[in-house]
XYZ file of C-alpha atoms in Angstrom:
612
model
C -14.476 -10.671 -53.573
C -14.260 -9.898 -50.004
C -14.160 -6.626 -48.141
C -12.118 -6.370 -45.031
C -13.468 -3.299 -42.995
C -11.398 -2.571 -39.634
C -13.163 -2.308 -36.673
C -15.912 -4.634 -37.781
C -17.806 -6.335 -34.566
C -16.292 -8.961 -32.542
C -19.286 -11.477 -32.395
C -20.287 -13.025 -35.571
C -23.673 -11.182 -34.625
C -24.919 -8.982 -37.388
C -25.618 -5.170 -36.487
C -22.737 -4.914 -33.651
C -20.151 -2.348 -34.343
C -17.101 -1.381 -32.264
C -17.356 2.516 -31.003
C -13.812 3.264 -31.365
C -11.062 3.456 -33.455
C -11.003 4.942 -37.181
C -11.711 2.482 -39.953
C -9.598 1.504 -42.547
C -10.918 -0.603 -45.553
C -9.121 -2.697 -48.551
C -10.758 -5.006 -51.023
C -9.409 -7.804 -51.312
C -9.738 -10.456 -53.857
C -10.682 -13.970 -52.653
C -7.975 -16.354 -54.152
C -8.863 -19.159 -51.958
C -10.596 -22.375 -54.144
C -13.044 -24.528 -52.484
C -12.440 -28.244 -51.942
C -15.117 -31.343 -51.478
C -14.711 -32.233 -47.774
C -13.247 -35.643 -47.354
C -15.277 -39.054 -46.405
C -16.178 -38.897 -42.978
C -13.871 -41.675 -41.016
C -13.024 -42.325 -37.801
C -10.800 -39.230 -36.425
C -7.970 -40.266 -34.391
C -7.044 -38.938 -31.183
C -3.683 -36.577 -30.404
C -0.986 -38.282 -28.876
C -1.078 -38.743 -25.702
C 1.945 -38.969 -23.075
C 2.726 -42.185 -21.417
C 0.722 -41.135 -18.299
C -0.279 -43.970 -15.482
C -3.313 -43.343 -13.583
C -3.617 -43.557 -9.907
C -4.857 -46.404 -8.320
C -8.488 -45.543 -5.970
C -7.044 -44.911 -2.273
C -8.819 -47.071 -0.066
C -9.985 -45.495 3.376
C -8.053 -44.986 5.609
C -7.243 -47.359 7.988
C -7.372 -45.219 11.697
C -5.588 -47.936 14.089
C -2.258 -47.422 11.604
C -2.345 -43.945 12.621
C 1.044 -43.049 13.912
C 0.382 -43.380 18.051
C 3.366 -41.331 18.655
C 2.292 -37.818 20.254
C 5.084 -35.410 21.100
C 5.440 -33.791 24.289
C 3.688 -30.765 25.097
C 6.494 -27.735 25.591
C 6.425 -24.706 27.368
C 4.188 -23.109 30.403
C 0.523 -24.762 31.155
C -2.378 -22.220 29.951
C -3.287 -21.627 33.825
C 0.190 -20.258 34.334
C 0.047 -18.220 30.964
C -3.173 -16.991 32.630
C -1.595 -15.835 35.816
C 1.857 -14.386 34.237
C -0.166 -12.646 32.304
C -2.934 -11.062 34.479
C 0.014 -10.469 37.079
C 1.879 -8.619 33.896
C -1.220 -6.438 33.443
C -1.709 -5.556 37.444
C 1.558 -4.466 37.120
C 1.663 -2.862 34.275
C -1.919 -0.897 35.477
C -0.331 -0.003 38.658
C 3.535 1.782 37.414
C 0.722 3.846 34.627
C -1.175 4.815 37.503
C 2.339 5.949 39.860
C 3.335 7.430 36.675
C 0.241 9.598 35.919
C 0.191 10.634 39.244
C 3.947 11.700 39.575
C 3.020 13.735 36.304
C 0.016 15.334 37.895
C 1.884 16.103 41.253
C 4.699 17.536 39.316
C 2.383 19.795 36.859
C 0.859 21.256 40.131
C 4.464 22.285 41.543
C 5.218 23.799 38.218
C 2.003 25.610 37.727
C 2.337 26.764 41.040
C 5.902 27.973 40.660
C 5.601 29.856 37.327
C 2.543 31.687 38.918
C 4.847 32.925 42.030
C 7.381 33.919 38.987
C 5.315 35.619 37.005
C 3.280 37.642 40.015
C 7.509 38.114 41.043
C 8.202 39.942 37.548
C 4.649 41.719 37.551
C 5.803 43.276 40.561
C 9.210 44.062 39.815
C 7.925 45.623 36.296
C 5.731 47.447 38.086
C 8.011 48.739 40.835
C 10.964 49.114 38.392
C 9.414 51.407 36.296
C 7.719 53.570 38.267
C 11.120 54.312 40.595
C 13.648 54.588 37.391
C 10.976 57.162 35.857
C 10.860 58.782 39.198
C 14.340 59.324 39.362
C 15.030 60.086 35.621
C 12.520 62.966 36.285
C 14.089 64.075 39.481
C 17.986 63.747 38.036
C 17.157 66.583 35.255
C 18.417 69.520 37.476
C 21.215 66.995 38.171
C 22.697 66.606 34.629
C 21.483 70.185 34.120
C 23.979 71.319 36.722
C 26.306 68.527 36.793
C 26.028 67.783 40.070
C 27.901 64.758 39.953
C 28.456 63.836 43.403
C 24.254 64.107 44.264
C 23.991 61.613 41.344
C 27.149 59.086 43.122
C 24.903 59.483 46.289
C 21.936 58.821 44.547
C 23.235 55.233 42.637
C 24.710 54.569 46.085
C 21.335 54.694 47.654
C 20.148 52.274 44.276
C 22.583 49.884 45.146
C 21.898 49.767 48.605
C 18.932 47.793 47.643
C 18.510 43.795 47.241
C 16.614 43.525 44.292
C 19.460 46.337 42.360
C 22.658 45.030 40.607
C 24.038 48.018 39.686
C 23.517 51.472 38.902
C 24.969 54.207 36.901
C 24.470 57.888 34.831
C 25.934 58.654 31.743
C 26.255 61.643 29.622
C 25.137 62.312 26.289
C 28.895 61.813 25.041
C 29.231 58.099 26.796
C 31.381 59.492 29.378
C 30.244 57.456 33.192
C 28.729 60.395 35.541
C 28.309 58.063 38.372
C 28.351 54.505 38.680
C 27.404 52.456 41.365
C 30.727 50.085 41.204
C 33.347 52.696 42.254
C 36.687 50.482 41.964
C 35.731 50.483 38.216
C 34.991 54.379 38.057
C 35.814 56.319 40.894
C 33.611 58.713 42.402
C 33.460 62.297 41.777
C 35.102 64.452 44.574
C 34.932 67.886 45.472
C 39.043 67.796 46.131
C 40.137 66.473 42.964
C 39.998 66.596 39.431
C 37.833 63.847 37.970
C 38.999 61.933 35.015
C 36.087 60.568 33.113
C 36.066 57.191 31.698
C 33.800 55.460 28.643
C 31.280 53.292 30.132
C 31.875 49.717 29.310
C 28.898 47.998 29.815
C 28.021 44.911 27.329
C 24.323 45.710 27.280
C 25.125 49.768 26.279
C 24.922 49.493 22.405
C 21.281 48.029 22.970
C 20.608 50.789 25.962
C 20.972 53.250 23.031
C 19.208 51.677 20.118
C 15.734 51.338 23.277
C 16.807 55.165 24.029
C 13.132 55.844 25.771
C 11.216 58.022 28.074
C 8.478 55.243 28.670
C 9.858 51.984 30.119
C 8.650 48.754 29.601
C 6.125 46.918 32.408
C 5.805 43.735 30.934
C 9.003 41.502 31.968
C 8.703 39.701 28.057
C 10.069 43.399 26.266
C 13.066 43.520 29.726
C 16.243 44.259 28.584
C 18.152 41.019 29.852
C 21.810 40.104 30.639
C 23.005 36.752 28.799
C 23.312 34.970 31.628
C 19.573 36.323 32.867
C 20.306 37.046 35.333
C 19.189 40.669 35.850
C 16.549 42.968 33.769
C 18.581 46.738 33.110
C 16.042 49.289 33.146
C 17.141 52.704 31.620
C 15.733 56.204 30.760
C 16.955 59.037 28.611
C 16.762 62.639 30.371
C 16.296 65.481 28.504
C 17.005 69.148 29.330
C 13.736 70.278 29.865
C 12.051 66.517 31.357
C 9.520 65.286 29.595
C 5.802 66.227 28.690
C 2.773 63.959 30.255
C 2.644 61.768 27.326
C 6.644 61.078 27.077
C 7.097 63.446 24.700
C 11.218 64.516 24.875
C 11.510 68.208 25.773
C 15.222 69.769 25.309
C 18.506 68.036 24.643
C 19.354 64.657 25.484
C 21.964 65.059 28.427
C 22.238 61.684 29.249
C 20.748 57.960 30.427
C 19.868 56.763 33.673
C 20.426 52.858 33.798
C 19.139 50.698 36.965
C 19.877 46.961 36.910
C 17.727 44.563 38.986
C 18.613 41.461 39.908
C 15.948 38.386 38.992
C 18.015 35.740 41.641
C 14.390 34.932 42.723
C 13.405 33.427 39.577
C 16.590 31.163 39.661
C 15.933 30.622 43.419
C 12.268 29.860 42.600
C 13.568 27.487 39.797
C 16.078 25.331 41.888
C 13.318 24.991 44.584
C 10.614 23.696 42.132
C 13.364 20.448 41.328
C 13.645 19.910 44.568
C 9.992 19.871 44.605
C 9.359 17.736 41.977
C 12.072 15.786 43.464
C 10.452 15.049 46.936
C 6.727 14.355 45.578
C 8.713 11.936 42.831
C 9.744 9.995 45.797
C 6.513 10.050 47.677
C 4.040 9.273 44.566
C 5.950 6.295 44.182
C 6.044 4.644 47.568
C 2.712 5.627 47.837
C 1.613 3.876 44.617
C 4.182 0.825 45.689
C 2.209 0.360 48.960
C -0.955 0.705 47.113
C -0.212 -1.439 43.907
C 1.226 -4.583 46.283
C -2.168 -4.817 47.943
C -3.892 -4.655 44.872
C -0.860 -7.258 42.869
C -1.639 -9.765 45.708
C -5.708 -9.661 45.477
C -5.166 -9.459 41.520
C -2.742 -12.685 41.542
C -4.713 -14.796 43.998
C -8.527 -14.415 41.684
C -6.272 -15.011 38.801
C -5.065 -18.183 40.192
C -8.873 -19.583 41.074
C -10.229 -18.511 37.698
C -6.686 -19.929 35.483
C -7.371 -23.360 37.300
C -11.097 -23.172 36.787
C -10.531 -22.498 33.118
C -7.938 -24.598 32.620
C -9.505 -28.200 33.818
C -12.189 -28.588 30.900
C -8.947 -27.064 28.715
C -6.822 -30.208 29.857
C -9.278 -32.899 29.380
C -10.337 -31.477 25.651
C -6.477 -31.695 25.281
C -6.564 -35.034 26.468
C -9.204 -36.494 24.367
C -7.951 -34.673 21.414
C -4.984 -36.549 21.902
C -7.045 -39.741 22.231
C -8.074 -38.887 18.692
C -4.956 -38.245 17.638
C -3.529 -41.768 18.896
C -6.641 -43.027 16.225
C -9.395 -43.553 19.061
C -12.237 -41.928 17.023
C -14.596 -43.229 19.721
C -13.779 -41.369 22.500
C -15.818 -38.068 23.180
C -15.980 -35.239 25.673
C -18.364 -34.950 28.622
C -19.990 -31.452 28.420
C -21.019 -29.952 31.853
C -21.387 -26.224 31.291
C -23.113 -24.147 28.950
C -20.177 -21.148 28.534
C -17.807 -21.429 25.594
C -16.128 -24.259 27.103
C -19.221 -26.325 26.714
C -19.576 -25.133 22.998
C -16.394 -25.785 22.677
C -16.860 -29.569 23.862
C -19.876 -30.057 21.984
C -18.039 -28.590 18.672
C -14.701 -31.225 19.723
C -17.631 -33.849 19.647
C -19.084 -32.890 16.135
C -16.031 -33.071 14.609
C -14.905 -36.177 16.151
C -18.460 -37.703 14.536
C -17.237 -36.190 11.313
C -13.994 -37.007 11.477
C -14.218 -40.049 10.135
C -16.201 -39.088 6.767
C -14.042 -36.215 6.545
C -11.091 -38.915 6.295
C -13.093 -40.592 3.244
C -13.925 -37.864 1.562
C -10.387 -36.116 1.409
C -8.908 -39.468 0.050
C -11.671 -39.956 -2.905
C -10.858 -35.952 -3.414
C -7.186 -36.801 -3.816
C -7.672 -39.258 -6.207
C -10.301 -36.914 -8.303
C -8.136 -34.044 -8.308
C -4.609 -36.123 -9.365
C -6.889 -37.693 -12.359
C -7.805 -34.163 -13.426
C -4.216 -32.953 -13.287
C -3.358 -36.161 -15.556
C -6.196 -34.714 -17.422
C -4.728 -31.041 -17.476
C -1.164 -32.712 -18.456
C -2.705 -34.514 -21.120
C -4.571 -31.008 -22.442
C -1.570 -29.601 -22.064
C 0.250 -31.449 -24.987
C -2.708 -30.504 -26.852
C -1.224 -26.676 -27.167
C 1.782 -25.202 -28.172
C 4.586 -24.364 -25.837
C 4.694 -20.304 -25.195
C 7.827 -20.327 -26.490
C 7.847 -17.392 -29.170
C 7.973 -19.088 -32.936
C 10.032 -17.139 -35.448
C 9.743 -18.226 -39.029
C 12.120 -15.694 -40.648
C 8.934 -14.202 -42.050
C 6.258 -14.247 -39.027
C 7.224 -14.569 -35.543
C 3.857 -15.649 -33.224
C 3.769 -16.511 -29.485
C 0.674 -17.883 -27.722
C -1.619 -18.208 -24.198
C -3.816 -20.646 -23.017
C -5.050 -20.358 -19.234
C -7.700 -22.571 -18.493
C -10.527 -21.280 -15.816
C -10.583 -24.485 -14.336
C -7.768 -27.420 -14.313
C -9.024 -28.423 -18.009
C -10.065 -25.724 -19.954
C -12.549 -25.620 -23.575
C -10.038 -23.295 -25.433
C -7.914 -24.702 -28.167
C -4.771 -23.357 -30.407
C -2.262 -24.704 -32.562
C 0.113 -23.921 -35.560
C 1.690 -25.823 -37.905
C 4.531 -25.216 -40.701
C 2.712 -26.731 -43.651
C 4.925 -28.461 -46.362
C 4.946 -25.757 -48.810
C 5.931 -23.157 -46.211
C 2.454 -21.810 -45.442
C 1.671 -20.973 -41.800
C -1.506 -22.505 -40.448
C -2.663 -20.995 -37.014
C -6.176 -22.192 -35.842
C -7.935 -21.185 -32.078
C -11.343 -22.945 -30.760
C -13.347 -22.256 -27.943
C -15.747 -24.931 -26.401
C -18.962 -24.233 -24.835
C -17.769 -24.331 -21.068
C -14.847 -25.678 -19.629
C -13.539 -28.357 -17.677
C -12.849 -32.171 -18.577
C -16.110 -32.214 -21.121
C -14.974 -29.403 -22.919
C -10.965 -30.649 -22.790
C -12.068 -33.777 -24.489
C -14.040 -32.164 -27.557
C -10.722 -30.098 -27.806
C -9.176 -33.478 -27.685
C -11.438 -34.568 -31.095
C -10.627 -31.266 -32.678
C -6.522 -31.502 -32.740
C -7.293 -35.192 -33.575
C -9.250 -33.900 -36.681
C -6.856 -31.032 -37.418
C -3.912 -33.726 -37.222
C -5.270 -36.227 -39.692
C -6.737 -34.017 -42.515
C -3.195 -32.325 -42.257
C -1.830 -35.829 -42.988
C -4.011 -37.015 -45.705
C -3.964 -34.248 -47.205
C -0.026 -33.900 -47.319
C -0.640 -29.981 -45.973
C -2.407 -29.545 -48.908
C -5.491 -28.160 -47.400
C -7.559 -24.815 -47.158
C -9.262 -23.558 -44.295
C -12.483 -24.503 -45.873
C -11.755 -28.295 -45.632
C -10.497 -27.888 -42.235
C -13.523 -26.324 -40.742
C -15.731 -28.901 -42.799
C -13.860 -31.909 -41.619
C -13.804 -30.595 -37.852
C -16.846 -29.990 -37.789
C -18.000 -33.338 -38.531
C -15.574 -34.693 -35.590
C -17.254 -32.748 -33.333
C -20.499 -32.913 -33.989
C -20.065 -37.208 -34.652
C -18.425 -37.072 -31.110
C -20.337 -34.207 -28.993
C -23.835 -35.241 -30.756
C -24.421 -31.343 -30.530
C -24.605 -31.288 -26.534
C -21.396 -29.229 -27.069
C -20.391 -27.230 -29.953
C -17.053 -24.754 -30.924
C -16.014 -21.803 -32.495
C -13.301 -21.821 -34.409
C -10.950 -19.866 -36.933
C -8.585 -20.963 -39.213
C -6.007 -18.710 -40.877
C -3.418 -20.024 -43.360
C -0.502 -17.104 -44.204
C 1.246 -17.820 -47.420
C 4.943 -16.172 -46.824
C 5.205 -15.986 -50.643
C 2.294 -14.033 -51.624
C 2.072 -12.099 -48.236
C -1.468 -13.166 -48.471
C -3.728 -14.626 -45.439
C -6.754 -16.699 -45.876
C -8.918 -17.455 -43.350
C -12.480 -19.142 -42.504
C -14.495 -18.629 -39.159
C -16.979 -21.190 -37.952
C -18.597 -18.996 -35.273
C -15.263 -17.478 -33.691
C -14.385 -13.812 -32.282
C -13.085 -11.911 -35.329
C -9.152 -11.663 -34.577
C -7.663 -8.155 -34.918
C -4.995 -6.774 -37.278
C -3.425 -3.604 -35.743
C -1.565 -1.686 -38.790
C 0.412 1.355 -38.674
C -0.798 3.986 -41.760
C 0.625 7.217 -42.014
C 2.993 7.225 -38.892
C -0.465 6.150 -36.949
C -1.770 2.669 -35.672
C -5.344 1.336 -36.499
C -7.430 -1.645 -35.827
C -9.334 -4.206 -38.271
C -10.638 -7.437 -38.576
C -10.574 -10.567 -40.408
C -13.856 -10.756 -40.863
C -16.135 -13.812 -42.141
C -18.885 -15.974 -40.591
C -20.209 -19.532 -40.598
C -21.733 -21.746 -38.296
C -20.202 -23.222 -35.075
C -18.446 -26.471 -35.270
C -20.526 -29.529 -34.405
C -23.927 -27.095 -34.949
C -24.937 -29.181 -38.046
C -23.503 -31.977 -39.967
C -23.786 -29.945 -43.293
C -22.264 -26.974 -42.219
C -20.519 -25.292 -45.045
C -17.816 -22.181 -44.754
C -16.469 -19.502 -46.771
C -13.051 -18.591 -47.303
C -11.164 -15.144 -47.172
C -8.375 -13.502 -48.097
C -6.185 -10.380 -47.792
C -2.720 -9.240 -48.289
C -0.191 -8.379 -45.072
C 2.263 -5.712 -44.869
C 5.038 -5.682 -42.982
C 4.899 -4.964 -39.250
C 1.609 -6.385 -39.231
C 0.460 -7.436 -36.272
C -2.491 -10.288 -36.117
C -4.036 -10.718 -32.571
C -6.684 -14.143 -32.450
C -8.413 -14.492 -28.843
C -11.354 -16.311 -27.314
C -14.032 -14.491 -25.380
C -12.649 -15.140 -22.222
C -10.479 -12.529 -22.019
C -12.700 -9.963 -23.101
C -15.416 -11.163 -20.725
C -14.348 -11.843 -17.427
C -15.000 -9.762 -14.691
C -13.055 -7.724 -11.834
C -14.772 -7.434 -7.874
C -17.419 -5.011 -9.139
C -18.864 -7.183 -11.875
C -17.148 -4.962 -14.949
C -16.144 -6.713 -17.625
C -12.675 -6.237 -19.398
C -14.447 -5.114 -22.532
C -13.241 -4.889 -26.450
C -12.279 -1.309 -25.875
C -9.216 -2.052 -22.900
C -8.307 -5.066 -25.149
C -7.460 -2.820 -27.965
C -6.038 -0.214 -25.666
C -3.505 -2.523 -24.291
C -2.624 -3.824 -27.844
C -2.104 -0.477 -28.667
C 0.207 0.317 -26.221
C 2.253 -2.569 -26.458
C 1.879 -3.043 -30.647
C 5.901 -1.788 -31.232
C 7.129 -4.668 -28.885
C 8.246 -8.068 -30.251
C 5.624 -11.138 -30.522
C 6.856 -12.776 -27.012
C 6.276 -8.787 -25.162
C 3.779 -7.767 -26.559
C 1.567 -11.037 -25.661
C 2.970 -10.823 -21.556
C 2.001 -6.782 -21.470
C -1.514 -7.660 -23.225
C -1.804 -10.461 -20.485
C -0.420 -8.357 -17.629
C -2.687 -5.672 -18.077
C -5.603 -7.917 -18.166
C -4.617 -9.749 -14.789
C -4.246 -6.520 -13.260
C -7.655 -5.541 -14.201
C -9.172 -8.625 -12.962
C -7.495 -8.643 -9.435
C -7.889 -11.388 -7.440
C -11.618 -12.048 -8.949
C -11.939 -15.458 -10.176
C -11.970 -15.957 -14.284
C -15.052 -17.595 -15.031
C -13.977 -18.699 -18.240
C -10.771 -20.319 -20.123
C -8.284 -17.524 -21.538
C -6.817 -18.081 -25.055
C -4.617 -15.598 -27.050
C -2.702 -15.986 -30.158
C 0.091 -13.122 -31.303
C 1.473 -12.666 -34.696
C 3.883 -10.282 -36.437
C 4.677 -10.142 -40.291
C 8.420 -8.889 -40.688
């Protein structure tokens, strides 16, 4: 009897436990019988595709070098060198005519928003103190009605250049005296006056600011919409006002005074014109200027492009030497600035050239006999093609680190209907380990067909591990698992000659949980006597059976962290509703992404199952 306990450690180590997930345990009677391991005979090879091997490239012969040399296009480097330092004289010169326009032209308007705002300082000033002046002095006036001393006295306002307009109004809205007579005529002392409303645009906001102290500063000015002209205005009460503007009496009326601000615009058209002018002058100043310096600028560039470009041309023309197959020729170094290095380097590599030639030609023959090699391996595998036997559906991955890799999986559909899945991992990787992976399939193959599929995992693992040790004489060795699922009994037995314990990921009580298959036994090719013992346990539907090789557990990202047992699990996890085929690509995606661009430093091997 057998106890399968999930979460039981990955490496056959004693004494290692996993740290997470909860544990879930069964006992499980062992059905599985033992049987004597066959005679040991020679194990034949897996078949191999009809693959013919390149022939050694000779070296290569440099006088059949193609002598053709196409023509050189476009400018000479010495006239790159002088378009381009011309480009950059010019280009220094316009930024300096530019940032000197820009300076010229922030002085002019500097200097004309200081005469603007010392303009409406004064006019603030001067405004307020002669509209409070004669608010205080028109009290007797609206007292009395003396309507034709106020006319005289908006007259006299208007008379003024910096004053629009002028007017008085009463309390009730009615005009008193306005400045513009053809739009309210004066009051006489011959006729009866008829008052009118006034009518100006700006009264509804005269009323809202109805005041007693005006406003100095020209950014709280009552404007027109045009702004043209600042409206000054003052309410006059009965009785004046006290010393602090405190109203005394009834409001009889407002005194409005409307000054013209035609400097500012005057100020502001002169500034363009300004502007204008030094625009004009900065520039054929800076033309003048920028020439002389364009001319001295073009001629050094000129001496120092055909300086440069000499020892340019004749490394260009023995390069082409070179390329014509002349591997004699070589550059005369007279200078000790880059150029020189540069002609020394041309002369190394010339010297070089020739083993460099040699050594890429024995390379291309080494690498297309490993990729014969890695085509050969690849038969070795299953496709990744997702298998679906009605009652299990499995897909696999195999990624070698190198172009032959040391892992190892197969299945079969045994005779009676039986699934057999095995995985392997070599010591290493590369063509070594590809070739004891090569004597394992050979040795799963043939005790398949002797036995007419009538085989445990037992006399699998026994019979493989004689190959391998017979053929690796225990300079390599592999770990290995064999699992045989019987659709009819639901049952799965399975031996383990050293291997990672592959995980079954169940779903009890509406939540998923890990375990292992767990067994252990020597590695295959350890010892010639090796014996291993068989397990078994019954499947439930939805099952999901996940065997792996190290590799994918521990390889590494940039910062040395390996992908760990714990982010395995978590991405089966994740992915464990998904079908066979899915769930195997997220597993693998989310490993890839963890590893980045780092390297694997070992082969990559996953198997995915799922019992319907």
């Amino acid at each position: 009897m057998a106890n399968f306990t999930p979460n039981a450690p990955r490496s056959p180590s004693p004494g290692q436990g996993l740290p997470d997930d909860e544990p879930i345990e069964e006992t499980i009677t062992n059905t599985g019988a033992d049987m004597n391991p066959l005679p040991a005979e020679p194990v034949p090879g897996p078949a191999v595709p009809d693959v013919t091997m390149p022939a050694p490239m000779p070296a290569p012969n440099v006088a059949a070098i193609n002598t053709v040399t196409p023509k050189r296009r476009g400018a000479s480097i010495s006239a790159k060198m002088i378009v381009t330092t011309t480009l950059l004289l010019v280009v220094i010169v316009a930024l300096f005519g530019a940032l000197s326009v820009i300076n010229t032209q922030t002085i002019i308007d500097d200097a004309s928003r200081q005469k603007i705002e010392l303009f409406e300082k004064s006019l603030g000033q001067s405004a307020v103190g002669q509209v409070r002046a004669l608010g205080m002095s028109s009290v007797p006036l609206f007292n009395d009605s003396k309507e034709i001393d106020m006319q005289n006295a908006v007259n006299a306002l208007a008379q003024s250049r910096n004053v629009d307009y002028a007017y008085f109004v009463y309390a009730n809205g009615n005009v008193a005296a306005h400045s513009d007579v053809n739009a309210y005529p004066a009051a006489s002392a011959d006729t009866v006056r008829e008052y009118k409303p006034i009518s100006d645009p700006l009264w509804p906001e005269i009323q809202k600011r109805k005041r007693t102290v005006l406003p100095a500063d020209a950014k709280n000015w009552l404007r027109t919409k045009d702004g043209k002209t600042a409206v000054f205005s003052t309410t006059v009460f009965s009785e004046g006002v006290s010393v602090d503007g405190t109203p005394l009496g009834e409001d009889k009326g407002t005194l409005v005074v409307a000054y013209t601000l035609r400097f500012i615009e005057e100020q502001t058209a002169q500034a363009k014109i300004d502007k204008k002018n030094a625009f004009n002058k900065a520039w054929i100043r800076t033309a003048g200027i920028g020439a002389i310096f364009i001319l001295a600028g073009l001629l050094l560039a000129i001496f120092q492009a055909m300086r440069i470009s000499k020892p340019v041309k004749a490394l260009a023309y023995r390069a082409n030497q070179i390329a014509r197959g002349d591997l004699d020729t070589r550059v005369e170094v007279t200078s000790s600035d880059e150029i020189g290095v540069l002609g020394e380097s041309f002369n190394f590599m010339a010297d070089q050239l020739v083993v460099l030639l040699r050594q890429t030609a024995e390379k291309a023959t080494m690498e297309k006999e490993l990729e014969v090699a890695r085509t050969i391996q690849e038969t070795l595998v299953p496709q990744e093609d997702t298998v679906d036997r009605g009652h299990i559906k499995l897909a696999g991955y195999f990624q070698p680190a190198s172009q032959c890799g040391g892992d190892w999986w197969t299945w079969h559909e045994l005779n009676d209907g039986r699934i057999l899945v095995v995985i392997g991992d070599v010591t290493g990787h590369g063509v070594p380990s590809a070739m004891i992976t090569a004597a394992a399939k050979a040795a799963c193959d043939t005790v398949r067909a002797m036995t007419n599929d009538r085989i445990t995992v037992t006399l699998l693992l026994e019979i493989m591990n004689r190959a391998i040790f017979e053929s690796a004489k225990r300079k390599f060795v592999m770990t290995c698992f064999a699992s045989i699922i019987d659709p009819k009994t639901k049952k799965i037995t399975f031996g383990n000659a050293g291997h990672n314990f592959p995980y079954l990921y169940r779903v009890v009580n509406g939540r998923g949980e890990f375990g292992c298959l767990m067994t252990r036994g020597n590695r295959l090719g350890d010892m010639m006597e090796s014996k291993y013992v068989e397990q078994s346990m019954d499947l439930l539907s939805n099952d999901v059976l996940v065997w792996y090789t190290d590799g994918i557990v521990e390889c590494e990202n940039d910062r040395g962290e390996e992908y760990g047992e714990k982010r395995f699990r978590a991405s089966i996890r994740r992915a464990a509703a998904e079908e066979p085929g899915q769930l195997r690509d997220t597993v693998v995606k989310a490993s890839m992404q963890f590893f980045g661009e780092t390297p694997r430093k070992d082969d990559i091997t996953m198997v995915v199952a799922r019992v319907a």
